[in-house]
Short mmCIF file of C-alpha atoms in Angstrom, two decimals:
data_model
loop_
_atom_site.label_atom_id
_atom_site.label_comp_id
_atom_site.label_asym_id
_atom_site.label_seq_id
_atom_site.Cartn_x
_atom_site.Cartn_y
_atom_site.Cartn_z
CA ILE A 1 -22.01 -3.60 4.78
CA ASP A 2 -22.74 -3.31 8.31
CA THR A 3 -19.70 -1.02 9.92
CA GLU A 4 -21.14 -1.69 13.46
CA THR A 5 -19.10 -4.75 12.46
CA LEU A 6 -15.89 -2.73 12.19
CA LEU A 7 -16.47 -2.26 16.31
CA THR A 8 -15.47 -4.79 17.10
CA LEU A 9 -11.78 -5.35 15.53
CA PRO A 10 -8.96 -5.37 17.47
CA ALA A 11 -7.22 -2.24 17.24
CA ARG A 12 -4.39 -3.29 15.61
CA GLU A 13 -6.05 -4.47 12.20
CA LEU A 14 -8.78 -1.65 12.63
CA ARG A 15 -4.81 0.35 11.95
CA CYS A 16 -4.46 -3.01 8.95
CA GLY A 17 -7.61 -2.84 7.25
CA LEU A 18 -6.95 1.57 6.87
CA ALA A 19 -4.03 0.58 5.34
CA GLU A 20 -6.48 -0.40 2.42
CA CYS A 21 -8.54 2.39 2.30
CA VAL A 22 -4.31 4.62 2.67
CA LYS A 23 -3.22 2.93 -0.44
CA HIS A 24 -6.48 3.86 -2.61
CA GLY A 25 -5.87 7.13 -1.26
CA VAL A 26 -2.87 7.29 -2.91
CA ILE A 27 -3.27 5.70 -6.70
CA ARG A 28 -7.02 6.38 -6.99
CA SER A 29 -8.16 9.22 -5.12
CA ALA A 30 -6.40 12.44 -4.02
CA GLU A 31 -8.88 14.00 -2.40
CA LEU A 32 -9.54 10.51 -0.77
CA PHE A 33 -5.65 10.67 1.34
CA ASP A 34 -6.63 13.89 2.45
CA TRP A 35 -10.11 13.58 4.35
CA ILE A 36 -8.21 10.19 6.47
CA ASP A 37 -5.76 12.15 7.08
CA THR A 38 -7.90 15.16 8.42
CA ASN A 39 -10.25 12.30 10.22
CA LEU A 40 -8.17 10.37 11.33
CA ASP A 41 -8.78 11.12 14.74
CA ALA A 42 -12.70 9.66 14.96
CA ILE A 43 -11.81 7.00 12.07
CA LEU A 44 -8.95 5.77 14.67
CA ALA A 45 -12.94 6.59 17.15
CA LEU A 46 -14.82 4.64 15.69
CA ASP A 47 -17.20 7.40 14.68
CA ALA A 48 -20.40 6.09 12.75
CA GLY A 49 -20.42 8.90 11.10
CA VAL A 50 -17.12 8.93 9.52
CA LEU A 51 -16.89 4.88 9.60
CA VAL A 52 -20.01 4.90 7.25
CA GLU A 53 -17.99 7.14 4.95
CA LEU A 54 -14.85 5.99 4.94
CA VAL A 55 -16.34 2.33 3.78
CA GLN A 56 -18.65 4.00 0.99
CA ARG A 57 -15.40 5.85 -0.43
CA ASN A 58 -12.97 3.08 -0.48
CA VAL A 59 -16.32 0.61 -1.86
CA ARG A 60 -16.65 3.19 -4.28
CA ILE A 61 -12.67 3.17 -5.73
CA LYS A 62 -12.42 -0.44 -5.35
CA ALA A 63 -15.86 -0.99 -6.99
CA ASP A 64 -14.69 1.80 -10.04
CA VAL A 65 -10.99 0.05 -10.53
CA VAL A 66 -12.41 -3.58 -10.90
CA MET A 67 -15.27 -3.03 -13.70
CA ALA A 68 -13.42 -0.41 -15.20
CA ASP A 69 -10.89 -3.65 -15.89
CA GLU A 70 -13.29 -7.14 -15.47
CA LYS A 71 -9.71 -9.51 -16.00
CA GLU A 72 -7.54 -8.05 -15.37
CA THR A 73 -5.79 -6.69 -17.94
CA GLY A 74 -3.99 -3.27 -16.27
CA LEU A 75 -6.23 -0.44 -14.40
CA ARG A 76 -6.46 -3.34 -11.99
CA ALA A 77 -3.20 -4.06 -11.11
CA HIS A 78 -3.39 -0.16 -9.70
CA LEU A 79 -5.26 -1.67 -6.87
CA ASN A 80 -1.54 -3.60 -6.25
CA PHE A 81 0.67 -0.92 -4.92
CA GLY A 82 2.13 -1.77 -2.04
CA HIS A 83 1.73 -5.51 -2.38
CA THR A 84 4.68 -7.29 -4.68
CA PHE A 85 7.07 -5.60 -1.90
CA ALA A 86 4.04 -6.71 1.09
CA HIS A 87 4.01 -10.41 -0.80
CA ALA A 88 7.35 -10.92 -0.75
CA ILE A 89 7.18 -10.15 2.95
CA GLU A 90 5.15 -12.01 4.22
CA ALA A 91 6.85 -15.19 2.05
CA THR A 92 9.31 -14.52 3.81
CA CYS A 93 8.42 -14.21 7.49
CA GLY A 94 6.37 -17.42 6.64
CA TYR A 95 3.43 -15.35 6.61
CA HIS A 96 3.97 -14.60 10.86
CA GLY A 97 4.48 -12.08 12.65
CA CYS A 98 3.56 -9.54 10.17
CA ARG A 99 0.44 -8.88 9.01
CA HIS A 100 -1.25 -7.62 5.58
CA GLY A 101 -1.70 -4.37 6.16
CA GLU A 102 1.36 -3.76 8.29
CA ALA A 103 3.20 -5.44 4.92
CA VAL A 104 0.76 -3.07 2.13
CA SER A 105 2.00 -0.14 4.53
CA LEU A 106 6.29 -1.32 4.88
CA GLY A 107 5.13 -1.84 0.98
CA MET A 108 4.01 1.93 -0.30
CA ALA A 109 6.78 3.10 1.87
CA ALA A 110 9.30 1.07 -0.02
CA ALA A 111 7.41 1.53 -3.16
CA ALA A 112 7.10 5.32 -2.33
CA THR A 113 10.53 5.36 -1.83
CA LEU A 114 11.36 4.00 -5.22
CA ALA A 115 9.40 6.09 -7.26
CA VAL A 116 11.36 9.03 -5.65
CA GLY A 117 14.62 7.15 -6.22
CA THR A 118 13.88 7.07 -9.77
CA GLY A 119 12.56 10.95 -10.81
CA ARG A 120 9.29 9.64 -10.85
CA CYS A 121 8.00 11.08 -8.17
CA ASP A 122 7.53 14.88 -5.55
CA PRO A 123 9.15 13.57 -2.22
CA VAL A 124 6.65 15.54 -0.49
CA VAL A 125 4.23 12.40 -1.60
CA ARG A 126 6.54 9.45 -0.10
CA ASP A 127 6.85 11.67 3.22
CA ARG A 128 3.04 12.76 3.31
CA LEU A 129 2.21 9.09 2.33
CA ILE A 130 5.03 7.64 5.49
CA ALA A 131 3.96 10.18 7.97
CA LEU A 132 0.21 9.13 7.71
CA LEU A 133 0.54 5.81 7.70
CA GLU A 134 3.00 5.90 11.11
CA ARG A 135 -0.42 8.40 12.21
CA ILE A 136 -2.53 5.23 11.96
CA GLY A 137 0.21 3.59 13.61
CA LEU A 138 1.66 1.42 10.67
CA PRO A 139 5.03 0.54 9.99
CA THR A 140 6.89 2.43 7.63
CA ARG A 141 10.51 0.40 8.25
CA THR A 142 11.23 -2.53 10.46
CA THR A 143 13.89 -4.61 11.98
CA ASP A 144 12.03 -7.80 11.08
CA LEU A 145 12.88 -7.77 7.61
CA ALA A 146 15.43 -10.74 5.52
CA ALA A 147 18.03 -10.02 3.03
CA THR A 148 17.77 -8.14 0.33
CA THR A 149 18.40 -11.03 -2.36
CA GLN A 150 15.71 -13.22 -0.35
CA LEU A 151 13.22 -10.33 -0.59
CA CYS A 152 13.73 -9.57 -4.77
CA ASP A 153 13.33 -13.80 -5.02
CA ALA A 154 10.18 -14.16 -3.91
CA MET A 155 9.64 -10.95 -5.91
CA ARG A 156 10.14 -12.30 -9.05
CA LEU A 157 7.67 -15.28 -7.33
CA ASP A 158 5.13 -13.08 -7.94
CA LYS A 159 1.56 -14.36 -9.90
CA LYS A 160 2.83 -10.13 -11.72
CA VAL A 161 6.19 -10.66 -12.66
CA VAL A 162 6.09 -10.19 -16.75
CA ASP A 163 8.67 -12.65 -18.50
CA GLY A 164 10.67 -12.71 -15.27
CA ARG A 165 10.50 -8.34 -14.78
CA ILE A 166 9.25 -7.39 -11.72
CA ARG A 167 6.07 -5.17 -12.44
CA LEU A 168 6.01 -2.81 -9.63
CA VAL A 169 2.85 -0.20 -9.20
CA LEU A 170 4.60 3.37 -8.50
CA PRO A 171 2.78 6.59 -7.20
CA ASP A 172 3.87 10.21 -9.69
CA LYS A 173 1.68 12.13 -7.47
CA MET A 174 -0.56 12.02 -5.12
CA GLY A 175 -4.07 10.17 -6.51
CA HIS A 176 -2.26 8.28 -8.88
CA VAL A 177 0.01 5.82 -10.43
CA VAL A 178 2.04 3.62 -13.31
CA ILE A 179 3.26 0.82 -13.49
CA VAL A 180 6.71 0.03 -13.97
CA ASP A 181 8.80 -2.93 -14.96
CA ASP A 182 12.56 -1.64 -16.04
CA THR A 183 13.24 -1.25 -11.80
CA PRO A 184 17.55 -1.71 -12.28
CA GLN A 185 18.65 -4.12 -9.62
CA ASP A 186 20.52 -1.45 -7.77
CA THR A 187 17.53 0.91 -6.97
CA LEU A 188 14.92 -2.16 -5.33
CA ASP A 189 17.89 -2.93 -3.03
CA ALA A 190 17.46 0.53 -2.09
CA ALA A 191 14.10 0.96 -1.66
CA TRP A 192 14.20 -2.89 0.23
CA GLN A 193 16.89 -0.86 2.54
CA SER A 194 14.98 2.12 3.38
CA ILE A 195 12.32 -0.35 5.02
CA ARG A 196 14.86 -1.60 6.43
CA ASP A 197 15.06 -0.31 10.33
CA GLU A 198 19.00 -1.41 11.63
#
């Protein structure tokens, strides 16, 4: 991996990539999350040594997850944290305007809020996540959301839906997530509302 290629990215695309890095910290490594938080200024300044470490840490996490679950029977689904919401955002906006990393950022904020709302997660985890995403320059609220019914319909078309039940990856503490498929509709609606900036 030639980390110098990152120097050719527009700042917006670099921020979008960082959404996935933050995701890895939330799902698998509180230490990585803290490291990104501590080193964010150097990351955004494209410090060569810090970028190498950022890539190493993230590739290791993704490789470990994929190798442990090559056929996507369970653990690999953890990589979908924020993505069920994100894919619905992307589908309903026709894949225009909102970049993937921005949709993932919004999706992680919604999923973390849902986790807090269902008593699965301490609000501090959500608050730290949202604070880091905002420091990076990623959205955690937006005015550009479709109607909640459209978003929920799009979620039901996601490939990860099982027997008509929306499967969500939710944090229960920093560095660890659980998979749930029993989210009440009103709770799901509230999660969407939490990222809607009127």
